[in-house]
Each structure stands twice: as C-alpha cells, then as structure tokens.
C-alpha cells in the first residue's frame, strides 16, 4: 500500500492542543491509503490546511499579524510535492513567502509526514495563473483537429454501391465500441468514405456528448508524431493521452501511415490500447488492408479483425440523386435543369463524387457568368463542362495542371496534396514524380516547377527530380508507375 499525506506515527507527535490530535487521527486514516501525487477532494484539502493553520497559529505570537496574513488563506491545489497556497492579498502572499515559508513547511511536514514545498500567490494572481494554466493545458496533441459539420448521415446519398458501408457506419454511431471494432472502409478516392467517417463523428458528438471524438488523417498523425513524440518519454505521454482523452478514434487515409516504422509502432500501441478498452476505431483506406504496401503486418491483421467494407463507384441512379441534392443545396431548383442534363452529367462524371461536384460547380458558375435565365439545356451544360475531363480524353493538351491531376488520380490523392507541403512518404514520392514528368515531358525550368509546387526553390525541385531518375535505374515499381503515367498523359 502506498502511504499518502499522513503517517500515523506523526499524529502522536502533535504538540499543544489535544484537539489537534483528535482532528488529525481520522484524517490520517483517510490519507494513509492515498497516493500523494493524486488530487484530493476539496473537503480533504480544506481539513489539511486547517490543521496546518492551527499549528501556525500556536507559533505566531501576534494574533493581529496572524489574522491579517494567514486568515482567509487556502490551498488551491497540490501538485506532486508542491502545495499551492493562496493568500487574501498580494502583500500577505509576499510576507508568507519571505517570513513564514519555513514555518509552513515545518507544519506541513509534521501534519502530513511528507516534505512538501509551499508556493504562494494572492487571490488575484491565482485567477491569472488558473487562466494561464487552462490556456497552456490546451489539447497537447492534434489541437486543430475537428469534424466537418457539413458531412452527416442526413446528406449522404445511399445507393447499392455504398449501402453496406452506410449501414455499418450508422450502427457504430449508435453503439460506439459495442459492435464492429475496428470498422475499415476502403475505396478509390471520392466515393464517400471520408463523408461517412465524419458523419459517424458528428452523430456521436450530437447523441453522446460525453464521448470524446478525435478525427484526423493518417498524414496528420504522422506529422504530430514527428513534431511531438520522437523520444521514449514523449511516446509514453502520447500513448497515455490517447488512453485518457480519446473514446472514438477516426482515421482517414490510413495508407499514408506507411513507410514510417516508428510512426507505425506508435499507431500500433495506440490502436491496441483503445481496442482493449472497447473504444471505437474507424479507419478509411484507398485499398483493402491486406494490400497496403509497406504497412506493418501486425497492423494489417488488426485492421482486418473487425469489419472491412468497400464503397464502389456510384451507379447512374445514385449519381443523379447526388446531383439533385447538390443542386438544391446550392440554392437552385432541380426544375431549372432539363432531365437530360442531369443524366448526361451523371453518366459522364460518375467515377467519383468529387468529379460530380466539380462538374456541377462549373455548370452553376457558367450559368451565372453568362447571366443565364430560364432552363439549363443540354447545349448550355455541354458548353459549361467541356474540357473538365481532359485527363481521360485522347489528344488533350499536355499542361502542368494536367500532369498534376493525372498523378494525383493515379495515387488516389488530390492535386492540392501533390502541390502542398505534406511530407508523408507516399505524397512526397508522388510529388517528385509529378515534378519529374513536368521536367521530362514539358521541359519546364526548375524555378517554374518550384512555383507551381507551392513555392519551392529550384534546388528542392532538382533533388526531387534526381530521386526519381535514380529510382528509375533500379526500382521496378517506379519504372511501372512512370510508364503508366506517361501512357495516360499521351492518350
């Protein structure tokens, strides 16, 4: 048993008023079984300070001095072996520290049997310190993580292609940690898995507000690990934080976790801890977990132990319904569109939901730009979306934008990820390949490529291109990727 604030033998050493002994005995028993580093209740801390003050009162000869300096003081909190004492005024705090710190330390030792160090502040200072502490105790990991409130079950369009995934997500949102754990949803980019991930989180926050939900991408997990948890102590802190602060862990694009051994080890620890405590985990991936190249085999096994479901390309009926809902959400009326417009756009841009959204946005922008009034006909629609799917049209003009779009599509990324600053291995590799193709196929200067790829300097671009050139000499995977991409771009 770990002894706490009081040691029984110290009760018998109390001198002076017999009442002190009577008050100390029951409190000694209360604290005996407690860990001294755990927070006590307000009433227990109050009793503790009353006993200390009783001893100080006996030893301070001047009653007026005692009343003006010690009176109305209290313990704000106990942290480790530091007792934070708050005095009624800043002057009283200063005098306690300069003149009576040794007296209070001795009283604490006699009453508790522990060598505590008192720390002093005034009521005003305590308020400022508390506000500062609250600011400093802001969520230490993923402080900017948040759910997208626009992604809900209510605005998710259900069809044959995603019905199973939708139903499983809904069941988990109603009973987190009780059914399929983990749930892993996989699909090509833009088919709704991220929407379902956030819908689960939003539903739990709404219906079960006591549960703490964390939704991040695997890329954000990697960045956070690199930033804060590079040593053993930091790793332990991160692991403990997850266990105490996360009830539902939602992870997007788990494939971006690969190629980082230590990061995967940390994720494995977090995953195992949460699963053991029946805390819900939901993961999205661009492929089945067994096909995640570079992923730790233990993680592949764990990912498959729950429920693994895929989302497929939406059928025509689902694509049309998606368009109708987005038309209404944009403030327009479905009646403003010829029926053939919706069916044509749905058929032409049905590879994923993002394509549909892009085509619809271009259509809406064009009709506004042309100050069109009345119905939107097939002719107007054809004019609006012409050239949008250039990446799949033979003979399309080769541009930097098209290279970036094709590379992004090939790796199930977004163009902004390709040109952005995320340094996760898979994204960085795709970025280097896009730079290489830009240089090889268009002859674009390194400086100009750097401007296109987020303002990078020419040396960074040159090194990226050289990495691809060197890999092409020995790496069959790189050779195949570049060959496939060139074929797509030259169609």
PDB file of C-alpha atoms in Angstrom, residues 9 31 69 135 160 170 206 212 221 223 248 252 282 292 329 338 343 376 390 409 420 428 443 446 449 474:
ATOM      1  CA  UNK A   9       3.159   7.969  13.834  1.00  0.00           C
ATOM      2  CA  UNK A  31      -4.941   9.836   3.608  1.00  0.00           C
ATOM      3  CA  UNK A  69      -1.528  37.395   6.991  1.00  0.00           C
ATOM      4  CA  UNK A 135      -4.508  28.108 -21.857  1.00  0.00           C
ATOM      5  CA  UNK A 160     -26.343  -0.041 -53.957  1.00  0.00           C
ATOM      6  CA  UNK A 170     -24.851   4.150 -38.743  1.00  0.00           C
ATOM      7  CA  UNK A 206     -24.652  15.006 -31.090  1.00  0.00           C
ATOM      8  CA  UNK A 212     -14.519  12.404 -26.771  1.00  0.00           C
ATOM      9  CA  UNK A 221      -0.935  11.533 -37.200  1.00  0.00           C
ATOM     10  CA  UNK A 223       3.099  14.984 -38.610  1.00  0.00           C
ATOM     11  CA  UNK A 248     -13.696   7.388 -30.565  1.00  0.00           C
ATOM     12  CA  UNK A 252      -8.735   8.962 -42.669  1.00  0.00           C
ATOM     13  CA  UNK A 282     -12.938   3.696 -37.634  1.00  0.00           C
ATOM     14  CA  UNK A 292      -1.452  -1.868 -48.055  1.00  0.00           C
ATOM     15  CA  UNK A 329     -28.020  22.689 -51.566  1.00  0.00           C
ATOM     16  CA  UNK A 338     -33.543  19.644 -68.325  1.00  0.00           C
ATOM     17  CA  UNK A 343     -28.443  12.202 -66.591  1.00  0.00           C
ATOM     18  CA  UNK A 376     -30.440  24.974 -68.323  1.00  0.00           C
ATOM     19  CA  UNK A 390      -9.375  16.264 -70.151  1.00  0.00           C
ATOM     20  CA  UNK A 409      -5.600  10.448 -59.645  1.00  0.00           C
ATOM     21  CA  UNK A 420       1.247  21.158 -50.944  1.00  0.00           C
ATOM     22  CA  UNK A 428       6.337  13.186 -51.346  1.00  0.00           C
ATOM     23  CA  UNK A 443      10.945  20.872 -70.266  1.00  0.00           C
ATOM     24  CA  UNK A 446      13.223  24.051 -62.177  1.00  0.00           C
ATOM     25  CA  UNK A 449       8.239  23.969 -61.381  1.00  0.00           C
ATOM     26  CA  UNK A 474      16.825   0.095 -60.228  1.00  0.00           C
TER      27      UNK A 474
END
